[in-house]
PDB file of C-alpha atoms and ligand atoms in Angstrom:
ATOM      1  CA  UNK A1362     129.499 124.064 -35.737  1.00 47.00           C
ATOM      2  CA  UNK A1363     129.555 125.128 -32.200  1.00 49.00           C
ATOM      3  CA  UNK A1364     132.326 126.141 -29.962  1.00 51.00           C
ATOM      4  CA  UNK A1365     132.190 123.986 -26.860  1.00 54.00           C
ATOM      5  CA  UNK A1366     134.647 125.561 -25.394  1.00 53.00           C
ATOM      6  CA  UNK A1367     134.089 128.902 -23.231  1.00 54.00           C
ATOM      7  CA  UNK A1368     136.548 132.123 -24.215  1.00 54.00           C
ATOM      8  CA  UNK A1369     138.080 131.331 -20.481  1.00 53.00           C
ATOM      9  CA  UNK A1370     139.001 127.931 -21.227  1.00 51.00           C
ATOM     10  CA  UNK A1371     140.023 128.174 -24.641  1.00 49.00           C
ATOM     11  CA  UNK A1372     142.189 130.916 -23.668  1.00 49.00           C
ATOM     12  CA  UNK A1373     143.891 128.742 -20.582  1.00 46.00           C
ATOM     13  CA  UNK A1374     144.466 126.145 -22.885  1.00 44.00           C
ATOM     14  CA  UNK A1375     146.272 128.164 -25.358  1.00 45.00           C
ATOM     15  CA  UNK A1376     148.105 130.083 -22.215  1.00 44.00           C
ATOM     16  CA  UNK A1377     148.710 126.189 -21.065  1.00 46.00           C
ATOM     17  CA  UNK A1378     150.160 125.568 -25.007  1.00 46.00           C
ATOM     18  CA  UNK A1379     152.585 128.703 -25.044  1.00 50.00           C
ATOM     19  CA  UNK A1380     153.590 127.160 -21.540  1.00 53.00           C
ATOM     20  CA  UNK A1381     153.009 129.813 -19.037  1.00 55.00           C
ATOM     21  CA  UNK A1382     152.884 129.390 -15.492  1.00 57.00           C
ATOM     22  CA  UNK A1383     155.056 126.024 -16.203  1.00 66.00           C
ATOM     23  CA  UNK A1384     156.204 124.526 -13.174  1.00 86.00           C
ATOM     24  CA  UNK A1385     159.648 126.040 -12.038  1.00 91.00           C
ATOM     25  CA  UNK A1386     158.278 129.412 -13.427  1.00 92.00           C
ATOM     26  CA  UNK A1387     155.377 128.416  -9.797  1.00 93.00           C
ATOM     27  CA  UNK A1388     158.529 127.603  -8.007  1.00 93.00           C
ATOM     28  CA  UNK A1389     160.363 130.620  -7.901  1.00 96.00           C
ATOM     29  CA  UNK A1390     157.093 133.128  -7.538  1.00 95.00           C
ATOM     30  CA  UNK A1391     156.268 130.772  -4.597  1.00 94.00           C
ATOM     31  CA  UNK A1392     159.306 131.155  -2.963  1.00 95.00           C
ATOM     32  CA  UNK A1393     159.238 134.726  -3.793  1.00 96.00           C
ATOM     33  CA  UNK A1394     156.092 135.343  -1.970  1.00 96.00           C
ATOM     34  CA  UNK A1395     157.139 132.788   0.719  1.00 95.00           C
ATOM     35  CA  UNK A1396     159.841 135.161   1.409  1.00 95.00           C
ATOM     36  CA  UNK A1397     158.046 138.557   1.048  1.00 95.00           C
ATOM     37  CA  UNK A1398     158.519 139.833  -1.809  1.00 96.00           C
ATOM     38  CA  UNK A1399     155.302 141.405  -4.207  1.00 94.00           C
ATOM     39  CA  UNK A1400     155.301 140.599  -7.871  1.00 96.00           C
ATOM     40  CA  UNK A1401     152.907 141.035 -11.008  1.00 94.00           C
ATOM     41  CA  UNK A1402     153.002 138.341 -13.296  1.00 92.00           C
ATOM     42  CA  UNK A1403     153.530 138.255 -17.316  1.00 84.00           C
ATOM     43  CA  UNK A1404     153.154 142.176 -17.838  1.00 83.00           C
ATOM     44  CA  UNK A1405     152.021 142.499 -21.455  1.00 85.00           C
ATOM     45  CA  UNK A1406     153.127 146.712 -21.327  1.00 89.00           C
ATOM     46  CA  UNK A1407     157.045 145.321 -21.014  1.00 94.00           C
ATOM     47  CA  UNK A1408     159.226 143.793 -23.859  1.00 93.00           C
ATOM     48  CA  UNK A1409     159.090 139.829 -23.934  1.00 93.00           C
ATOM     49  CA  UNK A1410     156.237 140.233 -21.268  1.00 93.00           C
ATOM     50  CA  UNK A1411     158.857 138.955 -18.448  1.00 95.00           C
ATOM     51  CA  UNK A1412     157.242 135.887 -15.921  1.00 94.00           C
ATOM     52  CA  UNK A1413     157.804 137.848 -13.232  1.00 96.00           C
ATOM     53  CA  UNK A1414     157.596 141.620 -12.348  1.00 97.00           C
ATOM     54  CA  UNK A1415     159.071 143.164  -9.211  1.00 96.00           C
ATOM     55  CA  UNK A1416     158.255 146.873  -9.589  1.00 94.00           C
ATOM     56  CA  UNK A1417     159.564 147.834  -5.987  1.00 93.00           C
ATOM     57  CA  UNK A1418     162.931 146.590  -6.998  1.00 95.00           C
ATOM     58  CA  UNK A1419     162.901 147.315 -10.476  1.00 95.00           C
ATOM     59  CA  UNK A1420     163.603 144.226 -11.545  1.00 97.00           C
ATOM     60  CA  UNK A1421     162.137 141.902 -13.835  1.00 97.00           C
ATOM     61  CA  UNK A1422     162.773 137.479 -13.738  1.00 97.00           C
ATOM     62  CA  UNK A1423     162.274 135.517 -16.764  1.00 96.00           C
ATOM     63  CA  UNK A1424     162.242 131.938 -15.902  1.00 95.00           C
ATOM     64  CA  UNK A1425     163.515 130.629 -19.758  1.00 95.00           C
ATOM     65  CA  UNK A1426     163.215 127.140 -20.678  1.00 95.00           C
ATOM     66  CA  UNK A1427     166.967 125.888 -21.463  1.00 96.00           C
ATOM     67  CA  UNK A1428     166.119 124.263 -25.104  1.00 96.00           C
ATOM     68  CA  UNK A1429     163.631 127.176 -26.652  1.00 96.00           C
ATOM     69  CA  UNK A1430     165.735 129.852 -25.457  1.00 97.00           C
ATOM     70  CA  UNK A1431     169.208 128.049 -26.141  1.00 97.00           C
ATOM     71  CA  UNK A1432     171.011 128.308 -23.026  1.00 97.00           C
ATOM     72  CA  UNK A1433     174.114 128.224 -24.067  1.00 95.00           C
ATOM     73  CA  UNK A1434     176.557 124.956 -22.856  1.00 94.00           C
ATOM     74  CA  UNK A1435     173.752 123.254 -21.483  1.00 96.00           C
ATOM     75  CA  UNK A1436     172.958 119.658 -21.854  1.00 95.00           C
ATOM     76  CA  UNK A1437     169.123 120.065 -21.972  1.00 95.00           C
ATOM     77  CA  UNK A1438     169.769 122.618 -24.812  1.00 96.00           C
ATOM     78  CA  UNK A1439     171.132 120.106 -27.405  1.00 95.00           C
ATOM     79  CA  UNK A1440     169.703 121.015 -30.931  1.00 94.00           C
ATOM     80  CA  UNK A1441     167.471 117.413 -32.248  1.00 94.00           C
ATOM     81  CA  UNK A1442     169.674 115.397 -35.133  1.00 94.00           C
ATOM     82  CA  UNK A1443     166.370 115.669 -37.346  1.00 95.00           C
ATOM     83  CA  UNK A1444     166.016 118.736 -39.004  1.00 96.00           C
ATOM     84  CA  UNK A1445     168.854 120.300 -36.991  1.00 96.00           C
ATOM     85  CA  UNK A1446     168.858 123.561 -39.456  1.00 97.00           C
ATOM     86  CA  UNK A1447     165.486 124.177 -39.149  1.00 97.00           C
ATOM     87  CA  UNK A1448     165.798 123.914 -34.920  1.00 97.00           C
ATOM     88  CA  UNK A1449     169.153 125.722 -34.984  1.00 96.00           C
ATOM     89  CA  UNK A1450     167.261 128.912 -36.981  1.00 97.00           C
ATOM     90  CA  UNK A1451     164.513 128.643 -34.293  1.00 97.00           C
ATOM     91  CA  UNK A1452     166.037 128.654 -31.042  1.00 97.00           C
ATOM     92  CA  UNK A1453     168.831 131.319 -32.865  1.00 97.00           C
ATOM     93  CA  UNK A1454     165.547 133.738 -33.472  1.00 98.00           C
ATOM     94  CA  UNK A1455     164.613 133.338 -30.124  1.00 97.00           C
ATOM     95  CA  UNK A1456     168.116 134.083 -28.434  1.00 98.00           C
ATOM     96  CA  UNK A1457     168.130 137.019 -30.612  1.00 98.00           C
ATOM     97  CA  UNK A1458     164.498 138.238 -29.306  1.00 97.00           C
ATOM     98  CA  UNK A1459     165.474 137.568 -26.041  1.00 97.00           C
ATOM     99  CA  UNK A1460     169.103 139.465 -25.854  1.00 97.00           C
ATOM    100  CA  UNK A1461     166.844 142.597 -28.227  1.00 98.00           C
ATOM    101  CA  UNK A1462     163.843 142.299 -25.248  1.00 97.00           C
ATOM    102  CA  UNK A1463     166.166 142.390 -22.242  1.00 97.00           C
ATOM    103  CA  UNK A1464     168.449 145.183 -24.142  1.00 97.00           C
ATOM    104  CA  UNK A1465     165.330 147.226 -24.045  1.00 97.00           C
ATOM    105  CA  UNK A1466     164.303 146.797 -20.677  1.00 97.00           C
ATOM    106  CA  UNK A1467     167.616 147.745 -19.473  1.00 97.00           C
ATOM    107  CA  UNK A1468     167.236 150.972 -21.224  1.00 97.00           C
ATOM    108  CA  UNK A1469     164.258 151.216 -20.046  1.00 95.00           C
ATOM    109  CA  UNK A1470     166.479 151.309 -16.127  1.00 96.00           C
ATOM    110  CA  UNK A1471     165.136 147.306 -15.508  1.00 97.00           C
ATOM    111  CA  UNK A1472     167.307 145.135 -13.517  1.00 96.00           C
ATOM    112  CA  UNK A1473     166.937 141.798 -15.697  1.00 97.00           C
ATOM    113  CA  UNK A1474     167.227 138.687 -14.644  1.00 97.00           C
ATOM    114  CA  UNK A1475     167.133 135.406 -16.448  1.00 96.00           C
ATOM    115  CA  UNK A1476     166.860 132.019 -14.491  1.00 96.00           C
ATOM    116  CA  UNK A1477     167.947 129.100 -16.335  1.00 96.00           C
ATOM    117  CA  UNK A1478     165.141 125.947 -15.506  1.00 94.00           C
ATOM    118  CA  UNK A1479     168.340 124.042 -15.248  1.00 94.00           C
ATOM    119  CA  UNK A1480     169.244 125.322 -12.478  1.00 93.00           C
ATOM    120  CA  UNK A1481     166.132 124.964 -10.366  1.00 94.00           C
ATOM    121  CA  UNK A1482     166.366 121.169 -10.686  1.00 89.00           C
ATOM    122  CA  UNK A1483     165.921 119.546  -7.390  1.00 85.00           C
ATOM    123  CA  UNK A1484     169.846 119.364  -6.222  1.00 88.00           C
ATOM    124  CA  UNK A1485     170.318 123.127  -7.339  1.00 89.00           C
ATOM    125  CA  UNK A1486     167.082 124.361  -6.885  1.00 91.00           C
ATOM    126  CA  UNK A1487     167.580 126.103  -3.377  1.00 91.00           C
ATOM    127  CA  UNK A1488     170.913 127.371  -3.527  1.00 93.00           C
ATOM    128  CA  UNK A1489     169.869 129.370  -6.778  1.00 94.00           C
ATOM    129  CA  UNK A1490     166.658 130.847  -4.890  1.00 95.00           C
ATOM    130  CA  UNK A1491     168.756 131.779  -1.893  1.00 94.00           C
ATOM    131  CA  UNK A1492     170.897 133.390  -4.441  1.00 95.00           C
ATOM    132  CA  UNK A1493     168.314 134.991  -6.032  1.00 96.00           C
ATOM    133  CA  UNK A1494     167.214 137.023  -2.759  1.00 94.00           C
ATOM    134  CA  UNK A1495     170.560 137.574  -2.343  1.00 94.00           C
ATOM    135  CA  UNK A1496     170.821 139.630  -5.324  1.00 94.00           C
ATOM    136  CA  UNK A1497     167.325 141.181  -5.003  1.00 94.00           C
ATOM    137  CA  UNK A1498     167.637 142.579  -1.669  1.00 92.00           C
ATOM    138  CA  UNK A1499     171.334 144.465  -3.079  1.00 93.00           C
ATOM    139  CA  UNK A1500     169.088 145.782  -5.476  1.00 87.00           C
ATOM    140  CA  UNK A1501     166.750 147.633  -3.120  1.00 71.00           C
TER     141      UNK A1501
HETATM  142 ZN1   ZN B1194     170.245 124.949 -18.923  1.00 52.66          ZN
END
C-alpha cells in the first residue's frame, strides 16, 4: 500500500497531534516579537525541548497545558472520574518530567519560565504578557 501522505505532512500532522504551536503557545511568541524580543522555537538540544527559547536573555518559556502538565489548584486541571488512577499516574509522570527538565536547565544557568494556558485566557491574557516583559527585561 502506498503512503499518500508526503514526509512534510505526515510529520505536521503528528507535530499538530503532540500539540505544538497550539494556540496560546502563537500568542505569547507573537507578542514577544510584537514587542522585540528574538526567540528560537522548540530547541530539541535542551531538556523538555522548551516552546520558546530566548538565548539573549537566557531564558527559556514553556507554555504548559494546565490538565497534561497538572497545574496544580486549577480548575481546568481536574483529573476525569473514569479511570481516575490511570490519569492521576499520567499527569503525575509528567509533573515529575517537567520539575526533572526545568531542574536541569537551571543547572544548566537557564532562567525558566512556565506559563500556565490558564492564565492567557482572554480576561488575564494581557496583564500576564505585560508581566512577562516585565520579568524578561530584569533579566537582561
Ligand atoms: Zn491552570
Amino acid at each position: 500500500m502506498t503512503d499518500i501522505h508526503s514526509k512534510e505532512t505526515r510529520s505536521y500532522n503528528m507535530s499538530r497531534i503532540r500539540g505544538k504551536d497550539t494556540k496560546p503557545e502563537l500568542l505569547v511568541r507573537r507578542f514577544l516579537h510584537a514587542h522585540g524580543f528574538r526567540y528560537r522555537i522548540h530547541l530539541k538540544d535542551l531538556p523538555g525541548k522548551p516552546d520558546i527559547v530566548l538565548r539573549k536573555y537566557k531564558t527559556v518559556i514553556f507554555v504548559h497545558g494546565c490538565f497534561w502538565h497538572g497545574h496544580h489548584n486549577c480548575k481546568y486541571a481536574a483529573i476525569p472520574e473514569t479511570r481516575s488512577e490511570w490519569w492521576k499516574a499520567k499527569i503525575n509522570g509528567n509533573i515529575i518530567r517537567d520539575n526533572k527538565d526545568s531542574k536541569f536547565l537551571k543547572e544548566q544557568g537557564w532562567n525558566v519560565i512556565i506559563l500556565w494556558t490558564c492564565d492567557l485566557m482572554k480576561s488575564t491574557r494581557n496583564k500576564k504578557l505585560l508581566s512577562l516583559i516585565e520579568e524578561l527585561l530584569t533579566l537582561r
